[in-house]
XYZ file of C-alpha atoms in Angstrom:
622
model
C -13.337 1.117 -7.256
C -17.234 0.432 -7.137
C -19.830 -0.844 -9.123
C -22.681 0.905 -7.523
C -22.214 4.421 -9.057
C -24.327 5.497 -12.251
C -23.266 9.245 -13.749
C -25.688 11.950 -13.391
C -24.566 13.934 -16.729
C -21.566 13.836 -19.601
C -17.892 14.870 -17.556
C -17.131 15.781 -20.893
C -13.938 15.224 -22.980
C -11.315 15.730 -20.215
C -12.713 12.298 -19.205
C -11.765 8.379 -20.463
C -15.259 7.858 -21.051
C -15.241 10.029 -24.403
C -13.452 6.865 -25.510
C -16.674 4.910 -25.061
C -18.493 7.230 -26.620
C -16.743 6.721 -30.097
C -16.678 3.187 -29.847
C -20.323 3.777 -29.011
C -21.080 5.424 -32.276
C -19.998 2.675 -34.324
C -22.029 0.119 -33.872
C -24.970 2.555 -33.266
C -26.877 2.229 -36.695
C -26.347 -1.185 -37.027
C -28.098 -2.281 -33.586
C -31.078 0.027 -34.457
C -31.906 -2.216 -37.660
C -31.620 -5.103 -35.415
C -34.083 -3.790 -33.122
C -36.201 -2.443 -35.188
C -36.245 -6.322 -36.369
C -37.402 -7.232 -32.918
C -39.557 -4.279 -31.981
C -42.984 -6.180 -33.460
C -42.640 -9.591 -32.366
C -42.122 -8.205 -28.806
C -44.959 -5.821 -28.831
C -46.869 -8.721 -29.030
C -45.409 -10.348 -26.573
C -45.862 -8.002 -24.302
C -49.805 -7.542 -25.350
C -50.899 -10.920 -24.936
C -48.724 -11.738 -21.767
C -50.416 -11.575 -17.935
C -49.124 -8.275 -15.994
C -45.467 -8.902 -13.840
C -45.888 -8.161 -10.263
C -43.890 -5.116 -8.979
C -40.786 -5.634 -7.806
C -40.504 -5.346 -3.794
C -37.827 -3.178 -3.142
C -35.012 -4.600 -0.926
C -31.340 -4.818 -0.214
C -29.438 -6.519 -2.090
C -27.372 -9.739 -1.044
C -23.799 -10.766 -1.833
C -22.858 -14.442 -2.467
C -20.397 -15.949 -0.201
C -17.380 -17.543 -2.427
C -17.017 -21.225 -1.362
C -14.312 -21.704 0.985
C -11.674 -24.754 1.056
C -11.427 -26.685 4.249
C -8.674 -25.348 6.801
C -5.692 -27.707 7.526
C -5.752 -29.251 11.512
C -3.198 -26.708 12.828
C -3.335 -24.879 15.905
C -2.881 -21.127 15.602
C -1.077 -19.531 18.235
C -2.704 -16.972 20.513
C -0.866 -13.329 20.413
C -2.612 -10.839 21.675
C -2.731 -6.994 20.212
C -3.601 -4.410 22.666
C -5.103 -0.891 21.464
C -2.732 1.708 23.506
C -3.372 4.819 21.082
C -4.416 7.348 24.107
C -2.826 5.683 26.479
C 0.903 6.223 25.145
C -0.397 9.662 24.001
C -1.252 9.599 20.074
C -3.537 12.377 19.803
C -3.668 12.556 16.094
C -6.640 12.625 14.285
C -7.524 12.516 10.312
C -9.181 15.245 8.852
C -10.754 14.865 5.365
C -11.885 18.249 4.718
C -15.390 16.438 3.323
C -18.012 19.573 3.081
C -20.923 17.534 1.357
C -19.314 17.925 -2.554
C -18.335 14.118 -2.475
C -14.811 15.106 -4.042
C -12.920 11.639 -4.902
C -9.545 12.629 -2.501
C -11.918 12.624 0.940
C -11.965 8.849 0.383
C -8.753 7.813 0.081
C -7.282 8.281 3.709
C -3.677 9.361 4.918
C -0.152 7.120 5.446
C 1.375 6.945 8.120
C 5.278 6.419 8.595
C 7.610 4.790 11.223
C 11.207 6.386 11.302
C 13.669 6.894 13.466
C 14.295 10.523 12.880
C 16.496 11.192 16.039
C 18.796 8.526 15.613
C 18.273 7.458 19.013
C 17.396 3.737 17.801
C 13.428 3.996 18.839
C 10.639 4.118 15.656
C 9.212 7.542 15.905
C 5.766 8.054 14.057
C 4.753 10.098 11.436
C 1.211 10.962 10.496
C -0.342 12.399 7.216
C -2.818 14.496 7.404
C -5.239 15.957 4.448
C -6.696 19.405 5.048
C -10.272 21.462 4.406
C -11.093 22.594 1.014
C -10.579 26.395 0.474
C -13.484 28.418 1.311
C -14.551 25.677 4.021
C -12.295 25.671 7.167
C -13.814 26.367 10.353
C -12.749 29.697 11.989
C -12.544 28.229 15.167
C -9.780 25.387 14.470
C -6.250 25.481 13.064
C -5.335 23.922 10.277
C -4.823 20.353 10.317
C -1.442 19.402 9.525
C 1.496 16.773 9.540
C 1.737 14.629 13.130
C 5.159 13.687 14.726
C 6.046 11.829 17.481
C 9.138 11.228 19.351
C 9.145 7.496 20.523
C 10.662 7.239 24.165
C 11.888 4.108 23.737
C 9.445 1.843 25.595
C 6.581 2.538 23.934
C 5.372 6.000 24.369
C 4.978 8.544 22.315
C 5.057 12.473 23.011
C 3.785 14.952 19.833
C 6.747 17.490 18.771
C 5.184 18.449 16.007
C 5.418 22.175 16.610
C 8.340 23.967 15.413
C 9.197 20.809 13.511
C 8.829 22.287 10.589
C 6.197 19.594 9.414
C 3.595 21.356 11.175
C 2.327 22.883 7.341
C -0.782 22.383 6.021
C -1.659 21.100 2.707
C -4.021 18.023 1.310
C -1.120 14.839 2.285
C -1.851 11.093 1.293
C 1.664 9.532 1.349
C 5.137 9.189 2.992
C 8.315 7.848 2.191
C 11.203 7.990 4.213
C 14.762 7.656 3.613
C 18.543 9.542 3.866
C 18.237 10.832 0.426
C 21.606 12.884 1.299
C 23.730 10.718 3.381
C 24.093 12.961 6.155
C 22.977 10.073 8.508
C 19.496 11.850 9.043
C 16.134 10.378 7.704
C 14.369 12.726 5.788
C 10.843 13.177 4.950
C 8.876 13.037 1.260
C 5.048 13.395 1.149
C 2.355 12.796 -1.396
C -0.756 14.547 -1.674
C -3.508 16.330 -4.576
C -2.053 19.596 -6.024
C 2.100 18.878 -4.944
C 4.439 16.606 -3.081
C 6.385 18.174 -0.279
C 9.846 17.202 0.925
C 11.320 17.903 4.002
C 15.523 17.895 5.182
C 16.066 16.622 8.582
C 18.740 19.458 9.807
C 18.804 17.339 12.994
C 17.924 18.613 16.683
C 13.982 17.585 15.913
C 14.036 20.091 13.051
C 12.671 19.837 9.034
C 13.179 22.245 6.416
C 11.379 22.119 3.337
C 13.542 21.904 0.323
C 11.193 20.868 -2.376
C 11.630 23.376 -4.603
C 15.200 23.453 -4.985
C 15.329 19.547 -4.853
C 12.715 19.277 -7.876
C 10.388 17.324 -6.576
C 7.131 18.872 -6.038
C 5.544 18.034 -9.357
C 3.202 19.833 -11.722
C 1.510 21.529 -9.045
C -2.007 19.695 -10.480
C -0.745 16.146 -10.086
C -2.451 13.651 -7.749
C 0.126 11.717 -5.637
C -0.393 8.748 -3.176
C 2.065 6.245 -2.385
C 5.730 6.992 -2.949
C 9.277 5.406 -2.301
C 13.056 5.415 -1.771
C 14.871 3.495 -3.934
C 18.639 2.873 -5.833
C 17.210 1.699 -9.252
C 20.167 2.716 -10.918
C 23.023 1.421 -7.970
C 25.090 4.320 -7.910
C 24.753 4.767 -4.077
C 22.144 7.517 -4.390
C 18.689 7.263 -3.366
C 16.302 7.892 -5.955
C 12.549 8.423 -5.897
C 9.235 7.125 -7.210
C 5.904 8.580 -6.828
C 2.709 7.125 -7.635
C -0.117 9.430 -9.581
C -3.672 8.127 -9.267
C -5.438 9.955 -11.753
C -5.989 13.720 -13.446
C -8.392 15.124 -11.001
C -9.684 18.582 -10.052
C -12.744 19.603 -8.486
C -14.645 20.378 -11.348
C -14.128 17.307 -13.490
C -15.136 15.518 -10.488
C -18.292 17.491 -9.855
C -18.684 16.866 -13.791
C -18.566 13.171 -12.874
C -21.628 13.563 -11.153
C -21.739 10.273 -9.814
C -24.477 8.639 -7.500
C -24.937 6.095 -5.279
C -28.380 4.208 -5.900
C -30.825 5.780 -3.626
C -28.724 8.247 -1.642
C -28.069 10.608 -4.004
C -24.132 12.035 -5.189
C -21.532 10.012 -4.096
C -17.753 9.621 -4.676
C -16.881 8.510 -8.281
C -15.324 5.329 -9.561
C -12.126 5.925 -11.213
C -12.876 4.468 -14.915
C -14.554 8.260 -14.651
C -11.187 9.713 -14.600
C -8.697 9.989 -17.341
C -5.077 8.297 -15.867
C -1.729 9.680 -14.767
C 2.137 8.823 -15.148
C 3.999 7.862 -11.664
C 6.956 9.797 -11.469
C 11.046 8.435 -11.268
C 13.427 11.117 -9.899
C 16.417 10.419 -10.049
C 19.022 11.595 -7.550
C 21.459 13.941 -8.943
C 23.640 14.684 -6.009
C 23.693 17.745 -4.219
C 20.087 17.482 -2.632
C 18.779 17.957 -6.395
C 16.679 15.365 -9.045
C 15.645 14.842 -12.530
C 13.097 13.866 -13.835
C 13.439 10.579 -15.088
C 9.696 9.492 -15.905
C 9.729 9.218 -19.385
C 13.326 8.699 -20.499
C 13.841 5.278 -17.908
C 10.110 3.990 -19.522
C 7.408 4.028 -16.808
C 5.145 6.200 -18.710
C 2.963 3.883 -19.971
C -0.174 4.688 -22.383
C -3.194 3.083 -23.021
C -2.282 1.584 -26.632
C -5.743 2.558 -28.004
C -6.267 6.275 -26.608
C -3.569 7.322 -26.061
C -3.955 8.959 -22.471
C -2.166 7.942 -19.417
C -3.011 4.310 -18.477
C -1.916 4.320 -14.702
C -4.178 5.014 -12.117
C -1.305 3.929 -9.469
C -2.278 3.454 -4.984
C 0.306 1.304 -3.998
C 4.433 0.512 -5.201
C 6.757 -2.096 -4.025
C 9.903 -2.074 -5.107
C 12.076 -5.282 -5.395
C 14.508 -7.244 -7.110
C 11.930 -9.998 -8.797
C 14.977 -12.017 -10.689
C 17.490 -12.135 -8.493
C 19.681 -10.182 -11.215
C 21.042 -7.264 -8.407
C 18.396 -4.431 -9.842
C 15.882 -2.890 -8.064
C 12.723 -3.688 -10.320
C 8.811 -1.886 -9.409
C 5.788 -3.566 -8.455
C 2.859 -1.018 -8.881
C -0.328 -1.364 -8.001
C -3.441 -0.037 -10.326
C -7.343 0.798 -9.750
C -9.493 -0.497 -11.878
C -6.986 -0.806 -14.985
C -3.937 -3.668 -14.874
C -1.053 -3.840 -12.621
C 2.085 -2.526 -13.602
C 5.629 -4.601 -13.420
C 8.353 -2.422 -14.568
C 11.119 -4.962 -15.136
C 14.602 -3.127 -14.522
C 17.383 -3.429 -17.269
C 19.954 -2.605 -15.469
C 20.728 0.538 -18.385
C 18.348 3.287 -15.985
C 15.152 2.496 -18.100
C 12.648 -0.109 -17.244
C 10.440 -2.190 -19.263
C 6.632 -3.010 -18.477
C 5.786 -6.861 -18.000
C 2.759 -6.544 -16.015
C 0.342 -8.364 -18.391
C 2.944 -10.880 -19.762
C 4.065 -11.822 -16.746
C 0.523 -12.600 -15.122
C 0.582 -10.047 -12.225
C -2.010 -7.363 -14.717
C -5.271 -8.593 -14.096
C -6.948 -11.433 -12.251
C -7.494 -15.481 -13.319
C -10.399 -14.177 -15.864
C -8.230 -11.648 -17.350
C -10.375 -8.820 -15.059
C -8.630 -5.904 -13.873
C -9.165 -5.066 -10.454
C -9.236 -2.350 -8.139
C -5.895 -2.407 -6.365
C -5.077 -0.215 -3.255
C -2.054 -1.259 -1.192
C 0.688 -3.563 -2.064
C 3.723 -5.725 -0.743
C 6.144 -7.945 -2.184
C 8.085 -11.148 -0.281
C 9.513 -14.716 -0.184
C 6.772 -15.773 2.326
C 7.502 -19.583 1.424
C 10.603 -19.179 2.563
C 11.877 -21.090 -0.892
C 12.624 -18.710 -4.333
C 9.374 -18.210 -5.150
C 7.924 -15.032 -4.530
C 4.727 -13.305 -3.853
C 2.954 -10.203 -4.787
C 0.250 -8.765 -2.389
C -2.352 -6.362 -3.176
C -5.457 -5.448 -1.677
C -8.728 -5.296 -3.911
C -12.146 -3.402 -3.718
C -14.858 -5.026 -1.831
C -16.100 -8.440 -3.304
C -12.941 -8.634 -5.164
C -10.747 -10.944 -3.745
C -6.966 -9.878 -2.609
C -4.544 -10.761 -5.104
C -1.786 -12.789 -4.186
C 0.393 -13.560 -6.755
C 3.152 -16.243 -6.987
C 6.086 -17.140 -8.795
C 6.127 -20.363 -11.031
C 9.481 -21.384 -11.561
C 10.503 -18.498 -13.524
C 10.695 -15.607 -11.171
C 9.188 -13.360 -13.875
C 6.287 -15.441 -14.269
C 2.981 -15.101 -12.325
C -0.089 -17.087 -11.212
C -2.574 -15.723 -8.728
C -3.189 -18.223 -6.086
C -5.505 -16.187 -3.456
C -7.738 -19.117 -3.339
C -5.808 -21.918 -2.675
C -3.509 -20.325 -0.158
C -6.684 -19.096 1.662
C -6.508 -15.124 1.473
C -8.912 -14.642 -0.918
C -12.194 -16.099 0.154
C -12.285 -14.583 3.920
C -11.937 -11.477 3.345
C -13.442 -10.772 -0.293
C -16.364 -8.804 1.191
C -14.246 -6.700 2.322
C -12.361 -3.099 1.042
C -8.784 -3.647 1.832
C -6.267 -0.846 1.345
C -3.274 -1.760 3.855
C -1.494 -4.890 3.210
C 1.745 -6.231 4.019
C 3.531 -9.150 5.228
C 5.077 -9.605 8.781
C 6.146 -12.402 11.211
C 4.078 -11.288 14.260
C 4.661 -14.300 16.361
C 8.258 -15.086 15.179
C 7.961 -18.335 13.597
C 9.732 -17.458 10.967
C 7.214 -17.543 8.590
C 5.895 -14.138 7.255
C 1.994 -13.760 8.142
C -0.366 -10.865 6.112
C -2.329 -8.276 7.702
C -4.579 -6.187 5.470
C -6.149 -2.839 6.988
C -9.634 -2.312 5.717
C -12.935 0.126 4.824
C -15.306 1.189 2.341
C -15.836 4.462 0.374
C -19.491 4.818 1.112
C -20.528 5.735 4.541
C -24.056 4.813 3.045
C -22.838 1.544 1.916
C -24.699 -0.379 4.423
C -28.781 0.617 3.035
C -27.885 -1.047 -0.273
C -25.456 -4.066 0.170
C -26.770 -6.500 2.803
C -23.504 -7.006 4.939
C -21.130 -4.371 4.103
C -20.331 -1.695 6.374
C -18.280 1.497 6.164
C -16.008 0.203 9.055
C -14.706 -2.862 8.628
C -12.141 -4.562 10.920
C -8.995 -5.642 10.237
C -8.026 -9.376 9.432
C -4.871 -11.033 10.125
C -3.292 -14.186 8.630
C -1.604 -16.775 10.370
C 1.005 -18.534 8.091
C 0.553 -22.285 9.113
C 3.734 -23.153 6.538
C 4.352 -24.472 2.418
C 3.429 -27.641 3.988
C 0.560 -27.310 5.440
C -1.723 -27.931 2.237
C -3.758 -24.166 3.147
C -1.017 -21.698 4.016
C -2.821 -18.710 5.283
C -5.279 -19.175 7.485
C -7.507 -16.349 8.969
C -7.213 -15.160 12.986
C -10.264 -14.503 15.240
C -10.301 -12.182 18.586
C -10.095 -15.272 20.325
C -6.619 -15.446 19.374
C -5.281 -12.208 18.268
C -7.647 -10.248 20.848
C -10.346 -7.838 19.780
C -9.066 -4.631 19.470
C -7.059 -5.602 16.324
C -10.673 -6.219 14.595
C -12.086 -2.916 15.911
C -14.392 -1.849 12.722
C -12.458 1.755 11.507
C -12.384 3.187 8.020
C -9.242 1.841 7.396
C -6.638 2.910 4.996
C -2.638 3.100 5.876
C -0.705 0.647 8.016
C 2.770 -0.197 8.777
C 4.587 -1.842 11.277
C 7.550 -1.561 13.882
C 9.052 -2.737 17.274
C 7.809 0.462 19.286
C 9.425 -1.024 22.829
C 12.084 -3.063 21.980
C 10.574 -5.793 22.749
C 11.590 -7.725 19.377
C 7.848 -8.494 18.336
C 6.467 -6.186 15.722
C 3.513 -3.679 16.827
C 1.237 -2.398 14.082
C -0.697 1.278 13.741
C -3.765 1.438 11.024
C -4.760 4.780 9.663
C -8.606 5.996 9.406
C -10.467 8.585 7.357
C -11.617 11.267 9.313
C -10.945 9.818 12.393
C -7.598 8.794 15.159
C -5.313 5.706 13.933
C -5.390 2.559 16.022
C -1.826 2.297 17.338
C -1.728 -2.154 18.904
C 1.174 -3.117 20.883
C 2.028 -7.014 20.106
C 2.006 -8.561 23.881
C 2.668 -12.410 22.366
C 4.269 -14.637 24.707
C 5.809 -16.813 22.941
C 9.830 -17.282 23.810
C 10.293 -17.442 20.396
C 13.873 -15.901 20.150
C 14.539 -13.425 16.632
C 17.048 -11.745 14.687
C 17.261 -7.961 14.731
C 19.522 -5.803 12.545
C 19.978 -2.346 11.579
C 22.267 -2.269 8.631
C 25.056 1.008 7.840
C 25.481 1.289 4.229
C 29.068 2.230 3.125
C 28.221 4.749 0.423
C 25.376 7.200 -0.491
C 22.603 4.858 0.735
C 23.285 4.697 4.205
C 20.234 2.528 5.472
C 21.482 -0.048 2.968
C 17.726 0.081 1.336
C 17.678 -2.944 -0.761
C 20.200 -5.090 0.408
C 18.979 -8.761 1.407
C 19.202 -10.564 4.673
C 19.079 -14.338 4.302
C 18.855 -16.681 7.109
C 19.337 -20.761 7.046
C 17.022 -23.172 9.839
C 17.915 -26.210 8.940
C 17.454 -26.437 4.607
C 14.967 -23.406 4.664
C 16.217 -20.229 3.844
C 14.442 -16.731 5.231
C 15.096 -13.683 2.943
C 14.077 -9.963 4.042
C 14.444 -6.950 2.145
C 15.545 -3.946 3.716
C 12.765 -1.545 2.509
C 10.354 0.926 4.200
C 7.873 0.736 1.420
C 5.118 -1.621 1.978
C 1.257 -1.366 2.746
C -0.669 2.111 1.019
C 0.714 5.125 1.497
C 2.975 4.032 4.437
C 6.570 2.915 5.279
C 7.266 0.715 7.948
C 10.548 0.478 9.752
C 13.929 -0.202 8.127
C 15.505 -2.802 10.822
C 14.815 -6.183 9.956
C 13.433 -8.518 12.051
C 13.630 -12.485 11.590
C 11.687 -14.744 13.898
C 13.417 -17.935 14.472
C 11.284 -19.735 16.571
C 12.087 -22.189 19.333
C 15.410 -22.386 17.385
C 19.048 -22.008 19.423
C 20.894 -20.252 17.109
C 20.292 -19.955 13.051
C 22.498 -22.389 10.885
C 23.433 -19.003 8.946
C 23.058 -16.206 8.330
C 24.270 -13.762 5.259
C 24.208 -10.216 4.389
C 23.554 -9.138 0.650
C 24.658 -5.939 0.162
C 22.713 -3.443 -2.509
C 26.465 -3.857 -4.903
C 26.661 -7.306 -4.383
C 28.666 -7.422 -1.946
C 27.947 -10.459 0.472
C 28.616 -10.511 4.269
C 28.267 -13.341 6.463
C 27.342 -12.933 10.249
C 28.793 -15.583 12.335
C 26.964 -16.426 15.490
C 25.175 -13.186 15.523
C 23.614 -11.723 18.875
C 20.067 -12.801 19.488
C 17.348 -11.166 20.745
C 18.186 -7.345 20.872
C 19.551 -4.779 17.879
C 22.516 -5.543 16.105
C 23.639 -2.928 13.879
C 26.113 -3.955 11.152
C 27.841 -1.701 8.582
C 29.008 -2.157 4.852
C 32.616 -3.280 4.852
C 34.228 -1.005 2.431
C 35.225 -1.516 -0.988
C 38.385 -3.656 -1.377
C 38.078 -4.843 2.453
């Protein structure tokens, strides 16, 4: 994560840095004769030359990265409104922070939009972390999972109790999905010392069936973002869970890591030794297994041997076009992951060979959040992930070969405006219907002290949205002021999670960001721009009833538009299944065609405009 840490004593050899230390010994001896070698002529250097002034203390700056000139295109104004209180979200984040600096207080809660009534409105879901035992205040419950029944228009009432989510433990992530097929979304959550998931029984009512599922990990692991997914296509949901890194409190208070000036401070992650993600696969029955090792996502740093992944963010999707499910994972501070799917139930990491590991220089990067789409609306495709402050946000693009990589932040204009910034939320979303996808990254620092050392940064940072002027426009992304997006989008939070949804069926997609310590911003999308959309809900045929993974591909004119169905996107969030398709000022789409998660392909003949559509699987042989 940060540069501005230095350790305050040895964490000892549960940590990566006894690595160094051997490496470290090596070459020891041999720079001691060289200095030795140098140790007279610089003594009399440093006799005979005049006294340096002292330095003058001061803050220190941050170059600007040069920024290349924004094509003449007119963004359109859409305005996002802040209604959080006023359609009654109450929630608010608690960290459990006491004054220890543990890492987990940093790192934020998800947030989820699901529709776990089945009444056709996106219900919310908020993750919540809890106090550190010995530290909760006797005069406040225990903070715990949010829920939110979504009237249909917009507003929200909390039903949290006697959901059976109202249970308190230390949550980062959600993923949601029918992992039974009993036509009721279910509930998994991440968080530090087990993952909990929860059975939708129906009537506004959870039941926790981790245990007997086999889910809930080693009981030590740290878990962040997760997801739903058929890697293996036999009409089963299956399950991956990211692991950031091997953590308890005392290795951390080992770490003993400061921020210059201030004192202890929360500690980068090359301080921590790594952790394998985790691959259930779905058994039937409302059981897994454990698939981790056997399907080849435990990957180990080829020189120590310990767990390479320190894994925030996962996107699942089919990269080749070859009908299986392949991962995108997203890694702090070591390279990116790209487990390339065989097809067989084991996968084999590409991330480095494929150009998607580390940045232009070779650099790996601290990655948070991450999405995956066709953006271009073309083949090519491109890989989103947000990066530490004053590293630029990756975005990755296909060359030709869909399994081959270059990072083109710069010249498609993400990188540059927002590099000063920490971004953990990204995804992609069409939030004036166009029909070209647009970015939206959700963003704050670590260091609530940040501020007295870095001229410019700030622990609350706003949010920054990208307008996608088109392929053709020689710039395609080009950054959105308040003067036309509004200001409330840009309200300066400690941002972390973020998803998005149609809360009041209005078509246009509404967006909530998540906050440490604090209440999410929930920003209805009031654009105005007639611009007339697809919207469908798709009924699988099988085990995965939501149809995760299928394709829907849309023709205007010789472009095509291609959406995955897939809750997964942003850091530790899901966003809603329905897709949504802007289409412009356009009549009607030239066509429009269904790619089923089997193959299968369905084509929708003048299909209704401008309200849900919900269209099922045809069965097998019809």
């Amino acid at each position: 994560m940060n540069n501005l840490h230095e350790p305050e004593s040895e964490p000892g050899e549960e940590l990566v840095q006894a690595d160094d230390a051997i490496i470290g010994r090596a070459v020891k001896w041999s720079l001691l004769v060289l200095a030795g070698l140098a140790l007279a002529g610089t003594g009399a250097y440093l006799a005979l030359r005049p006294p340096a002034a002292r330095p003058v203390e001061k803050v220190s700056t941050l170059a600007t990265p040069e920024v290349a000139a924004a094509p003449a295109v007119t963004i359109p104004a859409v305005r996002f409104t802040d209604i959080t209180q006023a359609c009654g979200i109450g929630f608010r984040h608690i960290s459990g922070a006491c004054g220890e600096k543990l890492l987990p207080e940093s790192m934020g809660g998800g947030v989820a939009f699901l529709d776990f009534d089945g009444d056709g409105a996106q219900d919310l879901l908020f993750v919540n972390s809890t106090y550190w035992p010995g530290h909760a205040p006797a005069d406040r419950p225990a903070p715990t999972l949010a829920l939110y029944r979504n009237d249909g228009h917009g507003a929200f009432a909390d039903v949290t109790a006697g959901s059976g989510l109202d249970v308190s433990f230390y949550g980062m992530g959600a993923a949601v999905g029918d992992y039974d097929a009993d036509g009721r979304t279910d509930v998994f959550v991440s968080g530090v010392g087990g993952n909990r998931l929860f059975h939708n029984e129906g009537s506004g009512r959870f039941r926790e069936t981790t245990a007997e599922a086999g889910v809930g990990g080693s009981g030590t692991d740290w878990s962040t973002s997760c997801s739903w997914l058929d890697y293996d296509k036999d009409g089963r949901l299956d399950l991956f869970v990211c692991n950031y890194v091997r953590w308890s409190r005392e290795i951390d208070l080992a770490v003993g890591a400061k921020l210059v000036g201030t004192g202890r401070t929360y500690g980068q992650p090359t301080h921590f030794e790594g952790a394998f993600s985790l691959l259930y696969h779905n058994e039937g029955g409302g059981r897994f297994r454990d698939v981790s090792a056997e399907a080849g996502i435990q990957v180990r740093n080829p020189v120590t041997g310990v767990p390479a992944g320190k894994s925030l963010g996962v996107s699942p999707f089919d990269f080749d076009n070859d009908g299986w499910p392949d991962l995108l994972v997203a890694n702090d501070g070591v390279q990116n992951f790209l487990f390339h799917n065989r097809g067989d139930g084991t996968f084999r990491e590409i991330g480095a060979e494929s150009g998607v590991g580390f940045d232009s220089y070779g650099m790996a990067r601290g990655g948070m959040g991450s999405d995956v789409a066709r953006y271009r609306n073309d083949d090519s495709v491109g890989i989103l992930i947000g990066n530490f402050a004053t590293e630029l946000t990756a975005l990755y693009v296909s060359q030709g070969d869909p399994l081959n990589f270059a990072d083109e932040t710069i010249t498609e204009g993400i990188g540059p405006p927002g590099w000063r910034l920490l971004k953990f939320g990204v995804f992609f979303f069409d939030y004036d219907l166009d029909g070209r996808l647009d970015v939206l990254t959700a963003n704050g620092h670590l260091e609530q002290e940040i501020g007295k050392i870095q001229q410019g940064q700030e622990y609350r940072q706003p949010a920054q949205l990208f307008w996608n002027a088109g392929a053709n426009s020689g710039k395609c992304f080009l950054p959105v002021d308040a003067a036309k997006c509004g200001p409330d989008l840009l309200t300066p939070v400690a941002g972390r999670g973020s998803a998005y949804a149609d809360i009041d069926g209005d078509g246009d997609l509404d967006v909530v960001i998540t906050q440490v310590d604090g209440a999410p911003l929930l920003l209805r999308n009031d654009q105005q721009l007639h611009h007339r959309f697809l919207r469908l809900k798709l009924v699988g045929a099988t085990g995965n009833r939501d149809a995760i993974g299928a394709l829907v591909r849309v023709r205007l004119g010789d472009r095509w538009q291609s959406r995955q169905v897939m809750p997964t996107h942003s850091y530790l969030s899901q966003s809603e299944v329905p897709v949504t398709i802007g289409l412009g000022p356009a009549e009607q789409p030239d066509a429009v065609e269904i790619v089923w998660p089997d193959g299968k392909r369905t084509p929708l003949v003048n299909p209704t405009l401008n309200r849900m559509m919900i269209v099922s699987e045809p069965a097998s042989g019809s």
